[in-house]
Tab-separated table of C-alpha atoms in Angstrom:
chain	number	residue	atom	x	y	z
A	1	MET	CA	28.479	-30.648	-48.542
A	2	ALA	CA	25.854	-28.173	-49.906
A	3	VAL	CA	25.376	-25.879	-52.999
A	4	LEU	CA	25.360	-22.375	-51.449
A	5	GLU	CA	23.262	-19.542	-52.864
A	6	ILE	CA	25.239	-17.149	-55.111
A	7	LEU	CA	24.680	-13.404	-54.545
A	8	LEU	CA	23.764	-11.568	-57.595
A	9	TRP	CA	24.565	-8.015	-58.639
A	10	PRO	CA	23.653	-5.310	-57.613
A	11	ASP	CA	23.281	-7.017	-54.150
A	12	GLU	CA	25.108	-4.729	-51.893
A	13	ARG	CA	27.034	-7.540	-49.976
A	14	LEU	CA	29.029	-7.883	-53.058
A	15	ARG	CA	30.375	-4.450	-52.320
A	16	ARG	CA	31.587	-5.583	-48.771
A	17	PRO	CA	35.442	-5.976	-48.436
A	18	SER	CA	36.445	-9.341	-46.726
A	19	LEU	CA	38.477	-10.126	-43.531
A	20	ALA	CA	41.456	-12.342	-43.120
A	21	VAL	CA	40.931	-15.857	-42.154
A	22	GLU	CA	42.513	-16.741	-38.752
A	23	ALA	CA	40.720	-20.047	-37.893
A	24	PHE	CA	41.787	-22.912	-40.358
A	25	ASP	CA	39.398	-25.190	-38.570
A	26	ALA	CA	36.963	-28.011	-39.232
A	27	GLU	CA	34.258	-25.297	-39.812
A	28	PHE	CA	36.466	-23.614	-42.153
A	29	GLN	CA	37.350	-26.456	-44.403
A	30	ALA	CA	33.560	-27.526	-44.445
A	31	PHE	CA	32.959	-24.259	-45.976
A	32	VAL	CA	35.810	-24.561	-48.572
A	33	ALA	CA	34.222	-27.852	-49.615
A	34	ASP	CA	30.736	-26.024	-50.005
A	35	LEU	CA	32.403	-23.151	-51.902
A	36	GLU	CA	33.796	-25.858	-54.263
A	37	GLU	CA	30.669	-27.625	-54.799
A	38	THR	CA	28.976	-24.346	-55.307
A	39	ARG	CA	31.629	-23.365	-57.967
A	40	ARG	CA	31.050	-26.760	-59.688
A	41	ALA	CA	27.331	-26.354	-59.638
A	42	GLY	CA	27.526	-23.113	-61.845
A	43	PRO	CA	28.209	-22.733	-65.509
A	44	ALA	CA	31.737	-23.611	-66.016
A	45	ALA	CA	33.318	-21.316	-63.646
A	46	VAL	CA	37.025	-21.326	-63.299
A	47	GLY	CA	36.750	-19.602	-59.857
A	48	ILE	CA	34.899	-18.333	-57.030
A	49	ALA	CA	35.288	-16.219	-54.044
A	50	ALA	CA	33.916	-16.365	-50.740
A	51	PRO	CA	31.748	-13.199	-50.708
A	52	GLN	CA	29.839	-14.330	-53.770
A	53	VAL	CA	28.122	-16.610	-51.222
A	54	GLY	CA	27.960	-13.883	-48.623
A	55	ARG	CA	30.704	-15.024	-46.514
A	56	HIS	CA	33.146	-12.186	-46.171
A	57	GLN	CA	36.448	-13.968	-45.542
A	58	GLN	CA	39.414	-13.723	-47.773
A	59	VAL	CA	39.113	-17.202	-49.458
A	60	VAL	CA	38.879	-18.001	-53.308
A	61	ILE	CA	39.081	-21.125	-55.506
A	62	VAL	CA	40.629	-21.138	-58.867
A	63	ASP	CA	40.940	-24.108	-61.448
A	64	CYS	CA	42.349	-23.342	-64.780
A	65	SER	CA	43.192	-26.892	-65.586
A	66	GLN	CA	40.078	-27.489	-67.738
A	67	THR	CA	40.082	-24.477	-70.260
A	68	ARG	CA	39.021	-25.122	-74.036
A	69	ARG	CA	42.823	-24.457	-74.949
A	70	PRO	CA	45.347	-25.604	-72.311
A	71	VAL	CA	46.953	-22.728	-70.411
A	72	PRO	CA	49.709	-22.554	-67.911
A	73	ASN	CA	47.967	-23.287	-64.373
A	74	HIS	CA	48.731	-24.535	-61.127
A	75	GLY	CA	45.859	-26.873	-60.919
A	76	TRP	CA	43.025	-26.799	-58.351
A	77	LEU	CA	43.895	-24.147	-55.776
A	78	VAL	CA	42.310	-22.774	-52.516
A	79	LEU	CA	43.806	-19.294	-51.982
A	80	VAL	CA	43.405	-18.140	-48.175
A	81	ASN	CA	44.270	-14.539	-47.417
A	82	PRO	CA	45.975	-14.141	-50.823
A	83	GLN	CA	48.278	-10.997	-51.710
A	84	ILE	CA	49.481	-10.156	-54.897
A	85	LEU	CA	53.127	-9.231	-54.385
A	86	SER	CA	53.973	-7.942	-57.884
A	87	TRP	CA	52.489	-7.298	-61.115
A	88	GLU	CA	53.769	-7.327	-64.663
A	89	GLY	CA	52.340	-6.373	-68.333
A	90	HIS	CA	48.925	-6.176	-69.196
A	91	ALA	CA	46.452	-7.960	-71.486
A	92	MET	CA	42.772	-7.653	-72.387
A	93	GLY	CA	40.435	-10.745	-71.873
A	94	ARG	CA	36.664	-11.297	-71.814
A	95	GLU	CA	35.368	-11.977	-68.301
A	96	GLY	CA	31.933	-13.064	-66.948
A	97	CYS	CA	30.844	-13.865	-63.368
A	98	LEU	CA	28.733	-16.144	-61.675
A	99	SER	CA	27.244	-13.159	-59.737
A	100	VAL	CA	26.706	-11.055	-62.852
A	101	PRO	CA	24.833	-13.558	-65.275
A	102	ASP	CA	24.058	-12.902	-68.950
A	103	TYR	CA	26.750	-10.158	-69.323
A	104	THR	CA	30.506	-10.538	-70.414
A	105	GLY	CA	33.074	-7.569	-71.001
A	106	ASN	CA	36.508	-7.119	-71.899
A	107	VAL	CA	38.638	-6.207	-68.829
A	108	LEU	CA	42.349	-5.066	-68.676
A	109	ARG	CA	44.478	-7.250	-66.170
A	110	ALA	CA	48.167	-7.798	-65.486
A	111	GLU	CA	49.575	-10.489	-67.462
A	112	ARG	CA	51.826	-12.022	-64.955
A	113	ILE	CA	51.556	-11.819	-61.094
A	114	THR	CA	53.287	-13.202	-58.198
A	115	LEU	CA	50.986	-14.205	-55.372
A	116	ARG	CA	51.336	-15.139	-51.671
A	117	ALA	CA	48.427	-17.261	-50.062
A	118	HIS	CA	47.828	-19.788	-47.315
A	119	ASP	CA	46.404	-23.095	-48.086
A	120	PRO	CA	43.168	-24.503	-46.396
A	121	ASP	CA	45.576	-25.921	-43.719
A	122	GLY	CA	47.285	-22.522	-42.972
A	123	GLN	CA	50.420	-23.225	-44.908
A	124	MET	CA	52.004	-20.483	-46.918
A	125	HIS	CA	52.759	-20.504	-50.544
A	126	GLU	CA	53.962	-18.549	-53.377
A	127	TYR	CA	52.907	-18.730	-56.987
A	128	ASP	CA	54.193	-17.166	-60.279
A	129	MET	CA	51.340	-16.904	-62.374
A	130	GLU	CA	50.616	-15.721	-65.820
A	131	GLY	CA	48.007	-15.279	-68.527
A	132	PHE	CA	44.419	-16.785	-67.991
A	133	GLU	CA	45.263	-18.157	-64.533
A	134	ALA	CA	46.797	-14.715	-63.443
A	135	ARG	CA	43.538	-13.069	-64.917
A	136	ALA	CA	41.026	-15.694	-62.691
A	137	VAL	CA	43.325	-14.913	-59.542
A	138	GLN	CA	42.910	-10.934	-60.082
A	139	HIS	CA	39.152	-11.482	-60.764
A	140	GLU	CA	38.479	-13.359	-57.651
A	141	LEU	CA	40.694	-11.254	-55.388
A	142	ASP	CA	38.641	-8.239	-56.774
A	143	HIS	CA	35.480	-9.735	-54.943
A	144	LEU	CA	37.578	-9.842	-51.688
A	145	ASP	CA	37.655	-6.050	-52.103
A	146	GLY	CA	34.172	-5.586	-52.903
A	147	ARG	CA	34.772	-5.291	-56.671
A	148	VAL	CA	33.223	-7.001	-59.570
A	149	PHE	CA	34.311	-7.047	-63.263
A	150	LEU	CA	31.771	-4.422	-63.933
A	151	ASP	CA	33.900	-2.045	-62.284
A	152	ARG	CA	36.681	-2.606	-64.772
A	153	VAL	CA	35.013	-3.317	-68.078
A	154	VAL	CA	36.815	-1.391	-70.947
A	155	SER	CA	34.795	-2.617	-73.798
A	156	ARG	CA	32.167	-5.099	-74.433
A	157	HIS	CA	32.927	-5.984	-77.956
A	158	THR	CA	36.511	-5.196	-79.055
A	159	ASP	CA	39.951	-5.068	-77.570
A	160	VAL	CA	41.471	-2.523	-79.634
A	161	PHE	CA	43.702	-0.065	-77.780
A	162	ARG	CA	47.133	1.533	-78.503
A	163	ARG	CA	50.024	-0.672	-77.435
A	164	LYS	CA	52.045	0.741	-74.896
A	165	GLN	CA	55.476	1.302	-76.406
A	166	TYR	CA	58.420	0.186	-74.217
A	167	THR	CA	61.821	1.631	-75.096
B	1	MET	CA	0.262	-6.044	-75.321
B	2	LYS	CA	3.935	-5.050	-75.467
B	3	ASN	CA	5.977	-5.670	-78.768
B	4	TRP	CA	9.639	-5.290	-79.370
B	5	TYR	CA	11.070	-3.388	-82.209
B	6	MET	CA	14.300	-2.714	-83.845
B	7	LEU	CA	14.641	0.963	-84.258
B	8	THR	CA	17.238	2.259	-86.669
B	9	VAL	CA	17.967	5.976	-86.790
B	10	VAL	CA	20.720	7.635	-89.134
B	11	GLY	CA	21.431	11.124	-89.724
B	12	ALA	CA	24.044	13.840	-89.857
B	13	ASP	CA	26.012	13.485	-86.401
B	14	ARG	CA	25.537	16.386	-83.972
B	15	ALA	CA	25.703	16.384	-80.278
B	16	GLY	CA	22.542	15.580	-78.250
B	17	ILE	CA	20.680	13.189	-80.631
B	18	VAL	CA	20.766	10.185	-78.315
B	19	ALA	CA	19.392	12.407	-75.275
B	20	ARG	CA	16.660	13.850	-77.449
B	21	LEU	CA	15.679	10.540	-79.146
B	22	THR	CA	15.754	8.473	-75.842
B	23	ARG	CA	13.789	11.148	-74.065
B	24	GLU	CA	11.119	11.074	-76.702
B	25	LEU	CA	10.999	7.392	-76.324
B	26	PHE	CA	10.768	7.568	-72.493
B	27	ASP	CA	7.922	9.984	-72.903
B	28	ALA	CA	6.302	7.513	-75.090
B	29	GLY	CA	6.327	4.808	-72.377
B	30	ALA	CA	9.290	2.789	-74.194
B	31	TYR	CA	11.363	0.278	-72.493
B	32	LEU	CA	14.828	0.101	-74.113
B	33	GLY	CA	16.774	-3.009	-74.580
B	34	GLU	CA	20.246	-3.374	-76.206
B	35	ALA	CA	21.566	-0.691	-78.208
B	36	SER	CA	24.514	0.051	-80.497
B	37	MET	CA	25.349	3.642	-81.535
B	38	LEU	CA	28.152	4.151	-83.876
B	39	ARG	CA	29.468	7.048	-85.882
B	40	LEU	CA	30.239	5.618	-89.531
B	41	GLY	CA	31.984	8.117	-92.061
B	42	GLY	CA	30.693	10.993	-89.975
B	43	ASN	CA	27.076	9.895	-89.662
B	44	PHE	CA	25.175	9.321	-86.600
B	45	THR	CA	23.778	5.622	-86.614
B	46	ILE	CA	22.085	3.674	-83.786
B	47	MET	CA	20.115	0.625	-83.797
B	48	LEU	CA	18.194	-0.029	-80.572
B	49	MET	CA	15.625	-2.521	-79.175
B	50	VAL	CA	12.574	-0.828	-78.053
B	51	CYS	CA	9.683	-2.201	-76.169
B	52	GLY	CA	6.055	-0.582	-76.070
B	53	THR	CA	2.397	-1.019	-76.872
B	54	TRP	CA	2.293	0.837	-79.786
B	55	SER	CA	2.032	-0.534	-83.452
B	56	ALA	CA	5.255	0.033	-85.825
B	57	ASP	CA	3.326	2.740	-87.521
B	58	GLY	CA	2.711	4.143	-84.021
B	59	LEU	CA	6.223	4.318	-82.938
B	60	ARG	CA	7.131	5.944	-86.516
B	61	GLU	CA	4.454	8.589	-85.881
B	62	ARG	CA	5.503	8.974	-82.585
B	63	LEU	CA	9.038	9.890	-83.541
B	64	SER	CA	8.338	11.891	-86.730
B	65	ALA	CA	8.520	15.298	-84.884
B	66	VAL	CA	11.836	14.822	-83.505
B	67	ALA	CA	13.193	13.112	-86.718
B	68	GLY	CA	11.945	16.266	-88.557
B	69	GLU	CA	13.450	18.623	-86.197
B	70	TRP	CA	16.986	16.779	-85.964
B	71	GLY	CA	17.007	15.672	-89.808
B	72	LEU	CA	16.953	11.897	-88.877
B	73	ARG	CA	15.919	9.045	-90.872
B	74	VAL	CA	13.734	6.524	-88.914
B	75	HIS	CA	13.223	2.935	-89.709
B	76	VAL	CA	11.072	0.534	-87.295
B	77	ASP	CA	10.843	-3.338	-87.501
B	78	ALA	CA	8.875	-5.618	-85.542
B	79	ILE	CA	11.191	-8.315	-84.198
B	80	GLU	CA	11.067	-11.616	-82.406
B	81	GLY	CA	12.796	-12.529	-79.397
B	82	GLY	CA	14.067	-10.217	-76.534
B	83	LEU	CA	16.550	-9.635	-73.907
B	84	HIS	CA	18.907	-12.421	-72.576
B	85	GLN	CA	19.534	-13.967	-75.831
B	86	HIS	CA	23.568	-13.633	-75.483
B	87	VAL	CA	25.761	-16.203	-77.341
B	88	LEU	CA	29.419	-16.197	-76.238
B	89	PRO	CA	31.968	-16.113	-78.963
B	90	ASP	CA	35.014	-18.346	-78.961
B	91	VAL	CA	37.046	-16.990	-81.906
B	92	ARG	CA	38.081	-13.550	-82.934
B	93	VAL	CA	39.535	-12.755	-86.284
B	94	HIS	CA	41.783	-9.475	-86.612
B	95	VAL	CA	42.158	-8.499	-90.343
B	96	HIS	CA	44.217	-5.491	-91.616
B	97	GLY	CA	45.944	-4.672	-94.777
B	98	ALA	CA	45.840	-2.129	-97.516
B	99	ASP	CA	42.387	-0.925	-98.429
B	100	ARG	CA	40.938	-2.667	-101.405
B	101	VAL	CA	37.519	-4.003	-102.576
B	102	GLY	CA	36.488	-7.356	-101.442
B	103	ILE	CA	38.297	-7.863	-98.349
B	104	VAL	CA	35.129	-8.211	-96.230
B	105	ALA	CA	33.780	-10.779	-98.794
B	106	GLU	CA	36.893	-12.855	-98.919
B	107	VAL	CA	37.065	-13.066	-95.149
B	108	THR	CA	33.626	-13.677	-94.375
B	109	GLU	CA	32.906	-16.162	-97.287
B	110	VAL	CA	35.896	-18.312	-95.812
B	111	LEU	CA	34.006	-18.232	-92.377
B	112	ALA	CA	30.758	-18.901	-93.980
B	113	ARG	CA	32.113	-22.065	-95.416
B	114	LEU	CA	33.082	-23.294	-92.013
B	115	ASP	CA	29.574	-22.526	-90.510
B	116	VAL	CA	31.133	-19.730	-88.322
B	117	ASN	CA	28.213	-17.623	-86.646
B	118	ILE	CA	29.399	-13.983	-86.752
B	119	LEU	CA	28.227	-12.202	-83.658
B	120	SER	CA	30.126	-8.974	-84.190
B	121	LEU	CA	31.797	-7.019	-86.967
B	122	ASP	CA	33.642	-3.889	-86.714
B	123	SER	CA	35.623	-2.366	-89.564
B	124	ASP	CA	37.395	0.968	-90.199
B	125	VAL	CA	39.625	2.642	-92.710
B	126	GLY	CA	42.709	4.579	-91.620
B	127	GLY	CA	45.688	5.825	-93.041
B	128	VAL	CA	46.032	8.905	-95.347
B	129	HIS	CA	43.881	9.345	-98.834
B	130	ALA	CA	46.843	8.118	-100.969
B	131	ALA	CA	47.085	4.901	-98.816
B	132	PRO	CA	44.256	3.773	-96.909
B	133	PHE	CA	44.327	0.739	-94.894
B	134	TYR	CA	41.664	-1.452	-93.643
B	135	VAL	CA	41.008	-2.783	-90.221
B	136	MET	CA	38.327	-5.487	-89.276
B	137	GLN	CA	37.578	-7.372	-86.192
B	138	ILE	CA	35.004	-10.254	-86.232
B	139	GLU	CA	33.879	-12.229	-83.299
B	140	GLY	CA	32.001	-15.439	-83.638
B	141	VAL	CA	31.214	-19.059	-82.899
B	142	ALA	CA	33.548	-21.464	-84.586
B	143	THR	CA	31.596	-24.585	-84.989
B	144	ALA	CA	34.591	-26.254	-86.663
B	145	GLY	CA	37.001	-25.137	-84.066
B	146	VAL	CA	39.403	-22.281	-83.851
B	147	GLY	CA	42.291	-24.238	-85.525
B	148	ALA	CA	39.882	-24.869	-88.708
B	149	VAL	CA	39.297	-21.030	-88.889
B	150	GLU	CA	42.988	-20.432	-88.631
B	151	ALA	CA	43.927	-22.865	-91.544
B	152	ALA	CA	41.110	-21.721	-93.669
B	153	LEU	CA	42.165	-17.862	-93.533
B	154	GLU	CA	45.805	-18.674	-93.867
B	155	PRO	CA	45.805	-18.425	-97.673
B	156	LEU	CA	44.482	-14.843	-97.686
B	157	ARG	CA	48.133	-14.107	-96.231
B	158	ALA	CA	49.437	-14.680	-99.626
B	159	ARG	CA	47.252	-12.185	-101.087
B	160	GLY	CA	48.448	-9.442	-98.692
B	161	ILE	CA	45.872	-9.542	-96.020
B	162	ASP	CA	47.071	-9.873	-92.779
B	163	VAL	CA	45.003	-12.187	-90.552
B	164	ARG	CA	45.277	-13.116	-86.843
B	165	VAL	CA	42.905	-15.440	-85.353
B	166	GLU	CA	42.601	-15.818	-81.526
B	167	THR	CA	40.738	-18.082	-79.259
B	168	ILE	CA	38.341	-16.298	-76.967
B	169	GLU	CA	38.289	-17.809	-73.375
B	170	THR	CA	35.777	-16.129	-71.386
B	171	LEU	CA	36.647	-16.213	-67.741
B	172	VAL	CA	33.646	-17.050	-65.509
B	173	GLY	CA	34.556	-16.436	-61.940
């Protein structure tokens, strides 16, 4: 296993969309192991996406089981070819990124999502996610589309916004 | 040698101040760091980190013409440190209530007793003249934990101040 080099913004490779994974072979498994080692080597990252290390394939890792205050989570997940099937609600939260050091900002994300993804062995799963874990997945999936959270920062300091009234 | 200064500028608000000011600074060879501009009570206010080779007096002198022309008051302090000194907050305190004297002191004294390092504080007064309300948001580092902050602020509710305390979990991904 190896710790891979994290691309840093504004490296244009972070803007490149990723392609679907087709071969769930030994080389791919080895890459996933390296990606996880890279995530763990960083500063308390709950997620990482393949394009952050220059591999433009649709694979991300998230693990929201170690937050300061426990949040609903599915533990350590490798999500391959992930697709969000539905979104619900919205919430503001502070985000940072391994590829955007020394900056955090508030980003609006869907509060709940339903996600479909392969695991590293090619099996398909569906997940209902909420809150912090849903945010982490949306942050990582943005990387697969060539986006970073800076593209979505609403406010650096405050989260005051008019709440939508549902009647 | 280059030095960092904290430049504070206050004046009557009008369109174009930031552009005029930063153009003048650029022409003076300044490098800008973090900045915060706010309109407070109809006044233009900005604080910005400015780096350059001039002395504090030299920077004041350099800005005197634009200050006179735009009716701005300029204050310059030499500062230590520089960029990349960010500290992540882990607690957010929202306060709102009928506007009355002492709210900021009451809330921040509680936080100070818990050694909360306030990283940002924004407040505003809304409502109508006859019934103004006060809104404040504080973000900081809760050395004693967010639960302790919540418990310590709870008694303020009995005095008509609505307080909400949240954990800030910064997502890094």
